[in-house]
mmCIF file of C-alpha atoms and ligand atoms in Angstrom:
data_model
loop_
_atom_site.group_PDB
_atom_site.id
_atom_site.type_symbol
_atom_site.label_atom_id
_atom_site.label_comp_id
_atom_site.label_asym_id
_atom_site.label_seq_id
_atom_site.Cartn_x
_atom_site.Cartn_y
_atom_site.Cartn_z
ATOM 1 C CA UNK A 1361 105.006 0.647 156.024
ATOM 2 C CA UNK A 1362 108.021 2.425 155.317
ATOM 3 C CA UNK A 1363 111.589 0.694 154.598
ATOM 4 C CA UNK A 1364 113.381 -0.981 158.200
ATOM 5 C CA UNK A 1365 116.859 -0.308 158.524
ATOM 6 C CA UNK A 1366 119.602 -1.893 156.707
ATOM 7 C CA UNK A 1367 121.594 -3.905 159.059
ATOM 8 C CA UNK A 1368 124.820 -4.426 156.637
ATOM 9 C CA UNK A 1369 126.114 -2.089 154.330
ATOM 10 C CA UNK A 1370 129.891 -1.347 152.920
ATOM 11 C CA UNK A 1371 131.341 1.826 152.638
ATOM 12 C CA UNK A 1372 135.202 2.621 151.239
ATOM 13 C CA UNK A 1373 136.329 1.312 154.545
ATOM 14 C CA UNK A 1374 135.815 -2.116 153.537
ATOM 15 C CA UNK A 1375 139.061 -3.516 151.821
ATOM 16 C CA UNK A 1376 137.186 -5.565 149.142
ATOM 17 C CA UNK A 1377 135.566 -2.360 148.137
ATOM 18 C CA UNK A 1378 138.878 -0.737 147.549
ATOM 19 C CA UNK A 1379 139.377 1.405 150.712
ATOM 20 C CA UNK A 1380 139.955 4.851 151.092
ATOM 21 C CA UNK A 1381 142.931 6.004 149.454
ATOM 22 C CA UNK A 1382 145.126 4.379 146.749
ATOM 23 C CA UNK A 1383 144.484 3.431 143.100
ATOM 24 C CA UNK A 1384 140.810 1.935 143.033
ATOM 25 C CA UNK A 1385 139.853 4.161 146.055
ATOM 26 C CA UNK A 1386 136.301 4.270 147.055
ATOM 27 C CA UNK A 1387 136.977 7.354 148.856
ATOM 28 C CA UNK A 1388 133.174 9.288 149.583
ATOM 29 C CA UNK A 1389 131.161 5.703 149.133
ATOM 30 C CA UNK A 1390 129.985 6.363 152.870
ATOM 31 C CA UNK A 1391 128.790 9.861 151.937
ATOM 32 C CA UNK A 1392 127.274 8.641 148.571
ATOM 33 C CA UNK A 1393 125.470 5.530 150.841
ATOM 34 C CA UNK A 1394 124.128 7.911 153.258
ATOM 35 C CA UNK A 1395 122.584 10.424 150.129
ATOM 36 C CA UNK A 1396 121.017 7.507 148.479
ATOM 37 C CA UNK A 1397 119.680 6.820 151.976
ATOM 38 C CA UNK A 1398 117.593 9.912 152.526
ATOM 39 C CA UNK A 1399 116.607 9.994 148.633
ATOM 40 C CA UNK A 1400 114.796 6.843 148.840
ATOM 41 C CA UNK A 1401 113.494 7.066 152.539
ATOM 42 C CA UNK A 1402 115.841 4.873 154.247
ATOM 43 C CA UNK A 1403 115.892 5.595 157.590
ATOM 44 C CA UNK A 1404 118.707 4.019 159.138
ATOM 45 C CA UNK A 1405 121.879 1.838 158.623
ATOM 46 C CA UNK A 1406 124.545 0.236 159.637
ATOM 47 C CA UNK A 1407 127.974 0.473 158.452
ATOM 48 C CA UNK A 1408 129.505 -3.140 158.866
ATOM 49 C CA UNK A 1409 132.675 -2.875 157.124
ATOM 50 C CA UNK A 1410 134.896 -5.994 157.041
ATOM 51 C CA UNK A 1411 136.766 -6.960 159.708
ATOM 52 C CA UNK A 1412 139.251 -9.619 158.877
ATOM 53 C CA UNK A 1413 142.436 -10.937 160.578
ATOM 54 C CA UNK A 1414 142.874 -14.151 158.942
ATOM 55 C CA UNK A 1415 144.592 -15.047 155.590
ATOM 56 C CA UNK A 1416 143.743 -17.975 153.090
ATOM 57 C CA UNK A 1417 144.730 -19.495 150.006
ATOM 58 C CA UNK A 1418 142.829 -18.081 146.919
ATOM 59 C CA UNK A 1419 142.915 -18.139 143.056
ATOM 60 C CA UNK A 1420 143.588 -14.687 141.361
ATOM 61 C CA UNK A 1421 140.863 -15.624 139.310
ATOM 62 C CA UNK A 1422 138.704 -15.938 142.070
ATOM 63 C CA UNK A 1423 138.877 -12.578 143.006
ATOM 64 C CA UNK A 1424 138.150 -8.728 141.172
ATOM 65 C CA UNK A 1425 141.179 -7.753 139.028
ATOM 66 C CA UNK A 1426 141.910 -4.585 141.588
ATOM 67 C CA UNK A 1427 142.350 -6.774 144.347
ATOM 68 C CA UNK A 1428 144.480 -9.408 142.950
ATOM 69 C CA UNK A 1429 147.832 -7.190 143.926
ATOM 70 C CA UNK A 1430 146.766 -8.258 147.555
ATOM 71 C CA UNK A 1431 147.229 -11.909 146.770
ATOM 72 C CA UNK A 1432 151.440 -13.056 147.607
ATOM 73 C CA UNK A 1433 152.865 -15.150 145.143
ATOM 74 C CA UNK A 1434 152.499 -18.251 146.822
ATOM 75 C CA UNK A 1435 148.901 -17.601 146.655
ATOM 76 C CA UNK A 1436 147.472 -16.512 149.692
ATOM 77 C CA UNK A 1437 145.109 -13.782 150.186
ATOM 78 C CA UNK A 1438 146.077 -11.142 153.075
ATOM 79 C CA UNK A 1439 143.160 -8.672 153.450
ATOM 80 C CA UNK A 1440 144.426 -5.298 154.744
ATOM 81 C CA UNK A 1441 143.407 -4.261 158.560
ATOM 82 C CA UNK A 1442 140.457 -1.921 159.001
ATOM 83 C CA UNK A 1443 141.535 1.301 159.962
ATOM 84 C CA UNK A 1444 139.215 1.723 162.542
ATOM 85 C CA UNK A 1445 140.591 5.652 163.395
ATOM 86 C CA UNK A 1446 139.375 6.701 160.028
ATOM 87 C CA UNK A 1447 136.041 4.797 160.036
ATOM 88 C CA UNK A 1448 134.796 6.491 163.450
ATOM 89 C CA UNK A 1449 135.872 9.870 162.316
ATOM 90 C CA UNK A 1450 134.275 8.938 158.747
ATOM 91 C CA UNK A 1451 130.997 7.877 161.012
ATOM 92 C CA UNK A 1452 131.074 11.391 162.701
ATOM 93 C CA UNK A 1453 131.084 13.086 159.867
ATOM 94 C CA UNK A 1454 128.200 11.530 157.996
ATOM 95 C CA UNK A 1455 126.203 11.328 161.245
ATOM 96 C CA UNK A 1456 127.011 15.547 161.272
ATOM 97 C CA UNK A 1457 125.968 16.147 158.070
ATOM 98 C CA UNK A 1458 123.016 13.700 157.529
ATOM 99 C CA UNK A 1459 121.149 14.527 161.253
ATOM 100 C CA UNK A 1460 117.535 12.885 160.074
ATOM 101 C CA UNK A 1461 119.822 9.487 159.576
ATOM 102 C CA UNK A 1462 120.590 7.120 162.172
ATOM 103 C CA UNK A 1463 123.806 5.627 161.836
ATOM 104 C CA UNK A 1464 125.513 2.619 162.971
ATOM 105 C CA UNK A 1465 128.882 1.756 163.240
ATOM 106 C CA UNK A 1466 129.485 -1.719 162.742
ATOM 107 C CA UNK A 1467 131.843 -4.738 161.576
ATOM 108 C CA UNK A 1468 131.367 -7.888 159.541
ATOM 109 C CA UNK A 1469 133.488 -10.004 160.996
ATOM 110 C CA UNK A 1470 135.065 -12.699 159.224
ATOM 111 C CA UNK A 1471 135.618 -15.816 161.342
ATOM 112 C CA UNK A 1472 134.956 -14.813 164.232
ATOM 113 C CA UNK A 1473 135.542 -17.378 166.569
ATOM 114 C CA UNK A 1474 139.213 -17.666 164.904
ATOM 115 C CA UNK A 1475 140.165 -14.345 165.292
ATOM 116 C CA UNK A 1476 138.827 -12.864 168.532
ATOM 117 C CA UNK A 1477 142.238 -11.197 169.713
ATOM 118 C CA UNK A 1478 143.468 -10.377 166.750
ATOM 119 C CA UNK A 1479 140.191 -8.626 166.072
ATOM 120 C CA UNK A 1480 140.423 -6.677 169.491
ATOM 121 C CA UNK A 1481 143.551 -5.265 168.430
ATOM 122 C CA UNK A 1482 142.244 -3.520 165.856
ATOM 123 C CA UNK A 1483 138.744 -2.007 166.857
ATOM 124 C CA UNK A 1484 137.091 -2.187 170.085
ATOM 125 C CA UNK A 1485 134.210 -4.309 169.446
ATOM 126 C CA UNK A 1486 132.440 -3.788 172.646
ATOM 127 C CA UNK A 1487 132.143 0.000 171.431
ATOM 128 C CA UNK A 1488 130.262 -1.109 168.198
ATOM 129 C CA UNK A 1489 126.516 -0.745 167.991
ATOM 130 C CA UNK A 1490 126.093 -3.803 165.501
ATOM 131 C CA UNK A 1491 129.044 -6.586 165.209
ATOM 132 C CA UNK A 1492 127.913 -8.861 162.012
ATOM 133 C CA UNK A 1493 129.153 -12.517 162.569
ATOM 134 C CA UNK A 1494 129.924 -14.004 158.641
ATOM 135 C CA UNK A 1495 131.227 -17.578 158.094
ATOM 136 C CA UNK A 1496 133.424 -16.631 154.550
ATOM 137 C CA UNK A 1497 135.529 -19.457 154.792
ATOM 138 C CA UNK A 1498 135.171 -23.335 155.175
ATOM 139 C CA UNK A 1499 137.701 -25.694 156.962
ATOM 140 C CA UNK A 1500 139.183 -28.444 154.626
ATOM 141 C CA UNK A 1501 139.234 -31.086 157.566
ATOM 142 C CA UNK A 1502 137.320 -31.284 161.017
ATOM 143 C CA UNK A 1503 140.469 -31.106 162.498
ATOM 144 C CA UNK A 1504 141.222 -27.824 164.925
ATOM 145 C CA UNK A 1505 143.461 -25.100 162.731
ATOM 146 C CA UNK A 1506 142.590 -26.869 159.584
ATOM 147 C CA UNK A 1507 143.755 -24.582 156.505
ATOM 148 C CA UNK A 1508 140.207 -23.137 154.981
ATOM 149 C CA UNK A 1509 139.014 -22.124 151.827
ATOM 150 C CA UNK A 1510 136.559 -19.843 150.463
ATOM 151 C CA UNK A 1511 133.331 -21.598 149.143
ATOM 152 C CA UNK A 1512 133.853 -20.787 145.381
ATOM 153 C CA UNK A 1513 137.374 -22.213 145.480
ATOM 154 C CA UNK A 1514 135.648 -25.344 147.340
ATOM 155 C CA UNK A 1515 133.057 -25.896 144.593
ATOM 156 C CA UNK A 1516 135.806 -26.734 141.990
ATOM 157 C CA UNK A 1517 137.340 -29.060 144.872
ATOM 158 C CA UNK A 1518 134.949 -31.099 146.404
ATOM 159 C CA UNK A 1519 131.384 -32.409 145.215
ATOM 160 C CA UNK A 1520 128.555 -29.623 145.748
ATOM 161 C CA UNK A 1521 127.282 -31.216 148.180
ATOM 162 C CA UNK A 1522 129.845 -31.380 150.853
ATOM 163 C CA UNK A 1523 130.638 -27.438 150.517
ATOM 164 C CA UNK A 1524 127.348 -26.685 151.773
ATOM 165 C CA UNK A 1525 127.055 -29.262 154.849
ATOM 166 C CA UNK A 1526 130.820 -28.521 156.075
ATOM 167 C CA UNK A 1527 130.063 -24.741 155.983
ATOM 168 C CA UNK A 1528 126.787 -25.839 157.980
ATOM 169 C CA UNK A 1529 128.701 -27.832 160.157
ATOM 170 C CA UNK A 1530 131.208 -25.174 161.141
ATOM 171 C CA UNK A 1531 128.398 -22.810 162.737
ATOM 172 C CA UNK A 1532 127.960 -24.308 166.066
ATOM 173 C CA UNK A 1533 132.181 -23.844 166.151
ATOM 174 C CA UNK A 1534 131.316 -20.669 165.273
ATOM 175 C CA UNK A 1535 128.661 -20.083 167.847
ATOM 176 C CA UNK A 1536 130.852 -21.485 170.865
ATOM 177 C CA UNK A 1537 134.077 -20.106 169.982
ATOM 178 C CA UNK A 1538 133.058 -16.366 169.549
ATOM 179 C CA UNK A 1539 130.861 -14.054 172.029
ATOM 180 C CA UNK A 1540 131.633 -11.072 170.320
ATOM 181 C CA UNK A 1541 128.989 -10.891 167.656
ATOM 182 C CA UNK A 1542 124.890 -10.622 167.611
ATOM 183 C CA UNK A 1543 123.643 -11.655 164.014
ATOM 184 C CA UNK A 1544 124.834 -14.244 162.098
ATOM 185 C CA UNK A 1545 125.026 -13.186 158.468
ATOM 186 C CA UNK A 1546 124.127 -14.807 155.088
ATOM 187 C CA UNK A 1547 123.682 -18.198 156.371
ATOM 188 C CA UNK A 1548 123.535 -19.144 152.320
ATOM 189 C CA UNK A 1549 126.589 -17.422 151.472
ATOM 190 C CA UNK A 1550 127.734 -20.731 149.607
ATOM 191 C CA UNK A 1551 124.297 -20.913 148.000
ATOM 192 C CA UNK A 1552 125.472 -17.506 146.450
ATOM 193 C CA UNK A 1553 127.971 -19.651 144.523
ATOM 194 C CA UNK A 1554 125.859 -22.963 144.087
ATOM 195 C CA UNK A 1555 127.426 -24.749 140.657
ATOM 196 C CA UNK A 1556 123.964 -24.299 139.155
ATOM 197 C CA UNK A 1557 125.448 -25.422 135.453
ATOM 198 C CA UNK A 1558 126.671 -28.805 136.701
ATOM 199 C CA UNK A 1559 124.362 -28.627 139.681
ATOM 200 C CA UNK A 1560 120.799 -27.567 138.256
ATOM 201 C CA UNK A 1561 119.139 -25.040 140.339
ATOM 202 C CA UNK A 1562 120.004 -24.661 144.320
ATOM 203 C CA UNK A 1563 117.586 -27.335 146.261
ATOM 204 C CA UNK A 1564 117.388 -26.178 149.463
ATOM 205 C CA UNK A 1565 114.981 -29.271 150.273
ATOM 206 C CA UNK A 1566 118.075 -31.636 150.380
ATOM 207 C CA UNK A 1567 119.777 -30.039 152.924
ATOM 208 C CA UNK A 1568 116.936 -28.920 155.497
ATOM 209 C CA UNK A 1569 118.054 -31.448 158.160
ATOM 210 C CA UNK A 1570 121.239 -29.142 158.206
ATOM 211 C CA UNK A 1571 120.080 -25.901 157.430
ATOM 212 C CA UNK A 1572 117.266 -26.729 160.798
ATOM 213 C CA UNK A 1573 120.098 -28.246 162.709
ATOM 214 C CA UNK A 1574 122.443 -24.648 162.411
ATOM 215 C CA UNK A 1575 119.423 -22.564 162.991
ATOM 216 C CA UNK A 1576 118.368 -24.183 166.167
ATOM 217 C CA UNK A 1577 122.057 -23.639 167.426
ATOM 218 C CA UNK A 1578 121.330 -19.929 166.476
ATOM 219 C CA UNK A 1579 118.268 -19.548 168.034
ATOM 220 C CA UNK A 1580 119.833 -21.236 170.961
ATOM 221 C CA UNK A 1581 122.402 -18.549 171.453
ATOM 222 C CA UNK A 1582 119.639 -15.597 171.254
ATOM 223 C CA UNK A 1583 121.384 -14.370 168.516
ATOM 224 C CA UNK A 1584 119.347 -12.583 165.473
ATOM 225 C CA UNK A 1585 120.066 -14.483 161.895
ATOM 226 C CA UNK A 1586 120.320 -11.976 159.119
ATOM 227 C CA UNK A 1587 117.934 -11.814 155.583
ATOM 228 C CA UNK A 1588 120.777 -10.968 153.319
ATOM 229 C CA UNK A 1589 118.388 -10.041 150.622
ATOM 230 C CA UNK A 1590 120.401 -8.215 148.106
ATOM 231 C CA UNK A 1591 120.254 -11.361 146.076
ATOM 232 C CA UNK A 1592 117.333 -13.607 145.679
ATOM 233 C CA UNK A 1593 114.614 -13.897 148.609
ATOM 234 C CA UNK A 1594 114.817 -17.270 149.762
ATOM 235 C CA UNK A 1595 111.621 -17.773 151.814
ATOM 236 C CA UNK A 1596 112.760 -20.862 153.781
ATOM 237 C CA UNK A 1597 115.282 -19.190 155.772
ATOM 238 C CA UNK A 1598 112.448 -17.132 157.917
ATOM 239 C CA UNK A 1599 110.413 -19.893 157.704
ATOM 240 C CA UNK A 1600 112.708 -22.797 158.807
ATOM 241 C CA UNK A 1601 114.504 -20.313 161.259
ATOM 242 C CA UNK A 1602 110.769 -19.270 162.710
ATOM 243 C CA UNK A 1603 109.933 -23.195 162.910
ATOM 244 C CA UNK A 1604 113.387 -23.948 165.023
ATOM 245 C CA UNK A 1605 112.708 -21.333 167.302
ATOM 246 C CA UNK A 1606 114.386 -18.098 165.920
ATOM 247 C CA UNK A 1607 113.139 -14.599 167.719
ATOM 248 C CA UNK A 1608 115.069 -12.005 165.947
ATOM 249 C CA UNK A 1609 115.994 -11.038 162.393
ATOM 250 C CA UNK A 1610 118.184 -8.706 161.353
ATOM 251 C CA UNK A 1611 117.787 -7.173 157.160
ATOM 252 C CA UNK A 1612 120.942 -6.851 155.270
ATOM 253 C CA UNK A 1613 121.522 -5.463 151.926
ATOM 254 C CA UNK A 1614 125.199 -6.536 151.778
ATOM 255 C CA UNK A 1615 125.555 -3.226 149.289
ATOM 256 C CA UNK A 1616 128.720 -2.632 148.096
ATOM 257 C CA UNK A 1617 127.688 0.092 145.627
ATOM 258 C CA UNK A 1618 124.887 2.687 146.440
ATOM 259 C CA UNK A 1619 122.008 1.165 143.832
ATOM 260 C CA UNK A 1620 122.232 -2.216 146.303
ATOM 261 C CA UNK A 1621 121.350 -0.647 148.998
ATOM 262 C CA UNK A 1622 118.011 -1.980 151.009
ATOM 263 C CA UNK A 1623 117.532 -3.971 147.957
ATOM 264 C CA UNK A 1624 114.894 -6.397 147.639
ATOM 265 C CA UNK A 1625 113.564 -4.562 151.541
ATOM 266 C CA UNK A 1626 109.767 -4.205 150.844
ATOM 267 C CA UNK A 1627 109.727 -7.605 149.659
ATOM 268 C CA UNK A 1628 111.423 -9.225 152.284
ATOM 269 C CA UNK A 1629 109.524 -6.901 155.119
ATOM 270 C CA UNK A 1630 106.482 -8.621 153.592
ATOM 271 C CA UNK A 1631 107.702 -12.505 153.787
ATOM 272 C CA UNK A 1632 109.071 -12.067 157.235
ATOM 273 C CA UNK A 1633 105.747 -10.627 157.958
ATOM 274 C CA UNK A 1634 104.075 -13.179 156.462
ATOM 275 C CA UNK A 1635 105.936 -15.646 158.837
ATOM 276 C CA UNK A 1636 105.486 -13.818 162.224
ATOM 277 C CA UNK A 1637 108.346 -11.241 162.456
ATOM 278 C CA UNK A 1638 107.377 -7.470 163.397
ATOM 279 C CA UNK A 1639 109.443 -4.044 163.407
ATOM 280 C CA UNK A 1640 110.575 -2.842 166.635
ATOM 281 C CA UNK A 1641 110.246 0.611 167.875
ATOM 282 C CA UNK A 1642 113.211 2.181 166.387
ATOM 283 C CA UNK A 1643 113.938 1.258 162.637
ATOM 284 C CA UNK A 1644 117.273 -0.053 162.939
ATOM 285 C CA UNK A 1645 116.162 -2.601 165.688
ATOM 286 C CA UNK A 1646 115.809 -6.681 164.870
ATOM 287 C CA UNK A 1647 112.385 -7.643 163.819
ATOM 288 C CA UNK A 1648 111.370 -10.361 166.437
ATOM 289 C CA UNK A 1649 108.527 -12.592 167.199
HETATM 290 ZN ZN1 ZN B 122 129.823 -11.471 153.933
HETATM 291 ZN ZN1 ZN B 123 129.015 -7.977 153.661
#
């Protein structure tokens, strides 16, 4: 079988990449992704840049020195709008000059049940083949409008544990509060940052009444839940998500740079075969069951 479609890849239009124009430009990064696409028989992707509307409190340390200039001095982090104009004509051209690639456009939207209008103002989602749904940020409190904080910044707040079950417990918010997105991405983002020297390795046994619990509000909502396999595989997440009724998956690179991209894919085709998922007709579709 040849490689599925990568359901969420960054280009120079994301603003953590470095956008297109100014002093760590990424400028040509969508061109570049879409080259390394045809070289290694990818046949289709989807350009989910970031789409964020919110801003929250950060450490300069906790970010890449280029971006730090986008952090105010009282220490809150202000991510720069997507210029959506630019993207679609950027889109155009790639879809132009690469014909045998099919091309998404896309968002990875940040919060989404937060940031709805804000959001609308700035692309039309409804006119967006793929709109990624990402939980990036955790409330401090279960109180509505509760000031949040990015996972890694948690970790050095609160015990290990907590980070992971108040992310958890923020999807079926997330679910309720947002209609606008179809896959919900990286489900173990925090596990990306799991304090493995004080922690020992990532368990994901000790929080499967959790991980279950989100999943069946996923699957509830007939929304796909992504494989963000650019990192480890993590072969509970099809597995638990196929137990708790999950149909669709969606595979996600995450790439940032051009030697990410479809990482880890053959393997991960393989283990969600292995738990019941099949391709659809067209390679960018969900893999269901
Ligand atoms: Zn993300
Ligand atoms: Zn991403």
């Amino acid at each position: 079988m040849g490689l599925t479609g990568d359901g969420h890849v960054h280009s120079e239009w994301s603003w953590d990449v470095g956008g297109p124009g100014g002093p760590h430009s990424a400028a040509g990064l969508m061109d570049a992704m879409c080259q390394r696409a045809v070289q290694i028989g990818l046949p289709a992707l989807a350009f989910t840049e970031h789409l964020d509307v919110s801003s929250w409190p950060i450490k300069p340390e906790d970010m890449l020195e280029q971006l730090r200039p986008l952090i105010s001095e009282d220490g809150i982090l202000t991510p720069p709008p997507l210029d959506a104009e630019g993207y679609l004509d950027s889109i155009e051209r790639c879809r132009h000059k690469f014909p045998e690639l099919r091309i998404l456009t896309g968002v990875e939207f940040g919060q989404p049940h937060l940031e709805e209008a804000g959001a609308r103002e700035v692309v039309d989602l409804d006119a967006l083949d793929r709109v990624n749904g990402s939980l990036h940020t955790i409330p401090l409190t279960d109180e509505p409008g509760s000031a949040r904080s990015e996972p890694y910044t948690l970790y050095r707040r609160w015990p290990a544990n907590k980070v992971i079950r108040q992310n958890l417990s923020e999807i079926p918010r997330m679910l309720a509060g947002s209609s606008t997105f179809t896959v919900l991405c990286h489900i173990d983002y925090p596990v990306r940052y799991w304090p493995k020297d004080q922690e020992g390795p990532f368990d994901p046994k000790r929080f499967e009444d959790e991980f279950r619990q989100a999943m069946r509000a996923i699957a509830g909502t007939e929304r796909a839940l992504e494989l963000n396999v650019g990192g480890p595989l993590r072969p509970w997440i099809p597995q638990w998500w196929a137990e708790e009724g999950g149909r669709a998956i969606s595979f996600g690179s995450d790439a940032h740079t051009t030697d990410w991209l479809a990482g880890n894919f053959y393997e991960a085709m393989a283990m969600a075969e292995h738990f019941g998922f099949r391709p659809g007709h067209r390679p960018e579709d969900f893999w269901s069951r």
